[in-house]
Coordinates of C-alpha atoms and ligand atoms in Angstrom, one line a residue:
M14 CA 7.9 20.8 -20.5
E15 CA 6.5 18.8 -17.5
K16 CA 8.9 18.4 -14.6
K17 CA 10.4 14.9 -14.5
L18 CA 9.5 12.7 -11.6
K19 CA 12.6 11.8 -9.4
L20 CA 13.1 8.2 -8.5
L21 CA 15.7 6.7 -6.1
I22 CA 16.6 3.0 -6.6
V23 CA 18.5 1.4 -3.8
E24 CA 19.6 -2.0 -5.0
D25 CA 23.0 -3.7 -4.7
E26 CA 22.7 -6.3 -7.5
I27 CA 24.2 -4.5 -10.4
A28 CA 22.3 -6.3 -13.1
I29 CA 18.9 -5.6 -11.5
R30 CA 19.8 -2.0 -10.7
T31 CA 21.1 -1.3 -14.2
G32 CA 18.0 -2.8 -15.7
L33 CA 15.7 -0.8 -13.4
V34 CA 17.6 2.5 -14.1
D35 CA 17.3 1.9 -17.9
V36 CA 13.6 1.1 -17.8
F37 CA 12.7 4.1 -15.6
V38 CA 14.9 6.5 -17.6
Y39 CA 13.2 5.2 -20.7
H40 CA 9.8 6.0 -19.1
G41 CA 10.9 9.5 -18.6
Y42 CA 11.9 9.5 -14.9
D43 CA 14.9 11.3 -13.5
V44 CA 16.6 8.3 -11.8
D45 CA 19.2 8.3 -9.1
F46 CA 20.5 5.1 -7.6
S47 CA 22.7 3.6 -4.8
G48 CA 24.0 0.1 -4.2
D49 CA 24.6 0.6 -0.5
G50 CA 22.2 0.9 2.4
L51 CA 23.8 3.8 4.2
D52 CA 24.4 5.8 1.1
G53 CA 20.9 5.0 0.0
L54 CA 19.4 6.3 3.3
Q55 CA 21.5 9.5 3.1
K56 CA 20.1 10.1 -0.4
A57 CA 16.5 9.3 0.5
R58 CA 16.8 11.6 3.5
T59 CA 17.3 14.6 1.3
G60 CA 13.6 14.3 0.6
R61 CA 14.0 15.1 -3.1
Y62 CA 12.5 11.9 -4.5
D63 CA 9.0 11.4 -5.6
M64 CA 9.5 7.6 -5.0
V65 CA 12.0 5.3 -3.4
L66 CA 12.4 1.7 -4.6
L67 CA 14.1 -0.2 -1.8
D68 CA 15.7 -3.6 -2.0
V69 CA 15.7 -5.5 1.4
M70 CA 19.1 -7.2 1.5
L71 CA 21.7 -4.5 1.1
P72 CA 25.3 -3.9 2.4
G73 CA 25.6 -1.2 5.1
M74 CA 22.0 -1.1 6.2
D75 CA 19.0 -3.3 5.2
G76 CA 15.9 -2.0 3.4
F77 CA 13.7 -2.5 6.5
E78 CA 15.9 -0.2 8.5
I79 CA 16.1 2.4 5.7
C80 CA 12.3 2.3 5.5
R81 CA 11.9 2.8 9.2
H82 CA 14.4 5.8 9.2
I83 CA 12.7 7.4 6.2
R84 CA 9.3 7.1 7.8
Q85 CA 10.5 8.6 11.1
Q86 CA 11.4 11.7 9.1
D87 CA 8.8 11.7 6.4
K88 CA 5.3 10.2 6.6
E89 CA 4.5 11.1 3.0
Q90 CA 7.4 9.6 1.1
P91 CA 6.2 7.0 -1.3
I92 CA 8.2 3.8 -0.8
I93 CA 7.9 0.4 -2.6
M94 CA 10.0 -2.5 -1.2
L95 CA 11.6 -5.0 -3.6
T96 CA 11.4 -8.1 -1.4
A97 CA 13.9 -10.8 -2.2
K98 CA 11.5 -13.6 -1.6
N99 CA 7.7 -13.8 -1.6
T100 CA 7.7 -14.6 2.1
D101 CA 5.0 -13.4 4.4
D102 CA 7.5 -12.2 7.0
A103 CA 9.4 -9.9 4.6
I104 CA 6.2 -8.5 3.2
I105 CA 4.5 -7.9 6.6
Q106 CA 7.7 -6.4 8.0
G107 CA 8.1 -4.0 5.0
L108 CA 4.5 -2.8 5.1
S109 CA 4.3 -2.5 8.8
L110 CA 7.4 -0.3 8.7
G111 CA 5.5 2.1 6.5
A112 CA 6.2 1.0 2.9
D113 CA 3.3 1.7 0.5
D114 CA 3.6 -1.6 -1.3
Y115 CA 6.0 -4.4 -2.1
V116 CA 7.0 -6.2 -5.3
A117 CA 8.3 -9.7 -4.9
K118 CA 11.4 -10.8 -6.9
P119 CA 11.5 -12.0 -9.5
F120 CA 9.2 -9.3 -10.6
S121 CA 7.9 -8.2 -14.0
V122 CA 9.5 -4.8 -14.8
A123 CA 6.3 -3.8 -16.6
Q124 CA 4.2 -4.5 -13.5
L125 CA 6.7 -2.5 -11.4
V126 CA 6.5 0.5 -13.7
L127 CA 2.7 0.4 -13.6
R128 CA 2.7 0.3 -9.8
V129 CA 5.2 3.1 -9.5
E130 CA 3.0 5.2 -11.8
A131 CA -0.1 4.3 -9.8
V132 CA 1.4 5.1 -6.4
L133 CA 2.7 8.4 -7.8
R134 CA -0.7 9.3 -9.3
R135 CA -2.0 8.7 -5.8
S136 CA -5.7 8.5 -5.5
R137 CA -7.5 11.2 -7.3
S138 CA -10.7 10.1 -5.6
V139 CA -9.3 10.6 -2.1
Q140 CA -8.7 14.3 -2.3
E141 CA -7.8 16.2 0.9
D142 CA -10.9 18.4 1.4
L143 CA -11.3 16.9 4.9
S144 CA -8.9 18.5 7.2
Q145 CA -9.9 16.3 10.1
L146 CA -11.2 12.7 10.2
T147 CA -13.5 11.9 13.1
F148 CA -15.2 8.6 14.0
A149 CA -16.0 7.1 17.3
D150 CA -13.3 8.3 19.7
V151 CA -10.7 8.7 16.9
V152 CA -9.6 12.1 15.6
I153 CA -7.0 12.5 12.9
D154 CA -5.5 15.7 11.5
T155 CA -5.2 14.8 7.8
R156 CA -2.5 17.4 7.2
T157 CA -0.1 16.6 10.0
L158 CA -1.2 12.9 10.1
N159 CA -1.2 13.1 13.9
G160 CA -4.2 11.8 15.7
H161 CA -5.7 10.4 18.9
K162 CA -7.6 7.3 19.9
G163 CA -9.2 8.5 23.1
S164 CA -6.4 10.0 25.0
Q165 CA -3.8 7.9 23.2
A166 CA -1.7 9.8 20.6
Q167 CA -1.2 8.0 17.3
V168 CA 0.8 8.8 14.2
F169 CA -0.5 7.7 10.9
T170 CA 1.0 7.5 7.4
R171 CA -0.5 9.2 4.4
R172 CA -1.7 5.8 3.0
E173 CA -3.4 4.9 6.2
V174 CA -5.2 8.3 6.3
D175 CA -6.2 7.8 2.7
I176 CA -7.7 4.4 3.5
L177 CA -9.7 5.7 6.4
T178 CA -10.9 8.7 4.4
Y179 CA -12.2 6.4 1.7
L180 CA -13.9 4.1 4.1
L181 CA -15.4 7.0 6.0
R182 CA -16.8 8.5 2.8
N183 CA -18.4 5.2 1.9
Q184 CA -19.5 4.1 5.3
E185 CA -22.9 2.9 4.1
R186 CA -21.3 -0.2 2.4
P187 CA -18.4 -2.6 2.8
I188 CA -15.5 -1.9 0.5
T189 CA -13.7 -4.7 -1.2
R190 CA -9.9 -5.0 -1.2
E191 CA -9.9 -4.6 -5.0
E192 CA -11.8 -1.3 -4.7
L193 CA -9.3 -0.1 -2.1
L194 CA -6.4 -1.0 -4.3
H195 CA -8.2 0.8 -7.2
K196 CA -9.3 3.9 -5.4
V197 CA -6.7 4.4 -2.7
W198 CA -3.5 2.9 -4.3
G199 CA -4.7 4.0 -7.7
Y200 CA -4.1 0.6 -9.2
G201 CA -5.8 0.0 -12.5
K202 CA -7.3 -3.2 -13.8
N203 CA -4.1 -3.9 -15.7
L204 CA -2.3 -4.7 -12.4
E205 CA -2.0 -8.0 -10.7
I206 CA -4.0 -7.8 -7.6
E207 CA -2.1 -8.3 -4.3
T208 CA -4.8 -8.0 -1.7
R209 CA -2.3 -8.9 1.1
T210 CA -1.0 -5.3 0.9
V211 CA -4.5 -4.1 1.9
D212 CA -4.9 -6.7 4.7
I213 CA -1.6 -5.7 6.2
H214 CA -2.4 -2.0 6.1
I215 CA -5.8 -2.8 7.8
A216 CA -4.1 -4.8 10.5
K217 CA -1.8 -1.9 11.2
L218 CA -4.6 0.5 11.3
R219 CA -6.5 -1.6 13.7
R220 CA -3.6 -1.5 16.2
K221 CA -3.9 2.2 16.1
I222 CA -7.7 2.8 16.2
E223 CA -9.2 -0.3 17.9
S224 CA -9.5 -0.8 21.7
D225 CA -8.9 -4.5 21.0
S226 CA -7.3 -5.0 17.6
K227 CA -8.0 -8.7 17.7
N228 CA -11.8 -8.0 18.0
P229 CA -12.3 -4.9 15.8
S230 CA -15.5 -2.9 16.3
L231 CA -14.6 0.1 14.2
L232 CA -12.7 -1.2 11.2
V233 CA -14.7 -4.4 10.7
T234 CA -14.4 -7.2 8.2
V235 CA -17.6 -8.0 6.4
R236 CA -17.2 -11.7 5.5
G237 CA -16.9 -12.2 1.7
E238 CA -17.3 -8.5 1.0
G239 CA -14.5 -6.4 2.5
Y240 CA -14.0 -3.8 5.1
R241 CA -16.3 -1.3 6.6
L242 CA -15.7 1.6 9.0
M243 CA -18.2 2.1 11.8
S244 CA -18.8 5.4 13.5
A245 CA -19.3 4.1 17.0
E246 CA -17.9 1.2 18.9
Ligands
CA21 CA1 20.1 -7.1 -2.5

């Protein structure tokens, strides 16, 4: 029998938490949960979960802090934030702290299940046969996720490296946000498209690889088409 995927749900609203636990157990996951931020972080830090679903407003410690602490320790841990409101601030903050994606409340449980499945499948098309990414004056070790922009050391997340790998492999053309969600996030056509997730990841990458992130010369926007990675500044 296939090993069950382990999911951690950190959510203090009992009705939502119970609903999520039931749904994911029904879908065959091994589900653990917590209603408290500090306890949730402690559980997440054991590193035994394939996915962490993180509410933002929590007693003890908020979801943003938990996300930041998890990322410090583990750059690979898949994290989806459950943002209380569909506000730009909450979304940007969550993603810039290293979450893979967000789902805004009130959310459709069916959509959430599909996203979790997609993130866990991870991109089959972005396989790690490149051990090092190199373009312009940027070098990234795809196993340790450590890199350099010139002499400046930078640490990347798995998702960021997957985005760069995909863009580097398809350098001859601009890549749409939808294609990135499809190929890098693994999202199928049955998912509601949230292109903001892509834009925020791109903005974060620019701060790491561009000399001037406001005027990108490497990770450029092709108006009306998407993003393209250039090999030289
Ligand atoms: Ca809450």
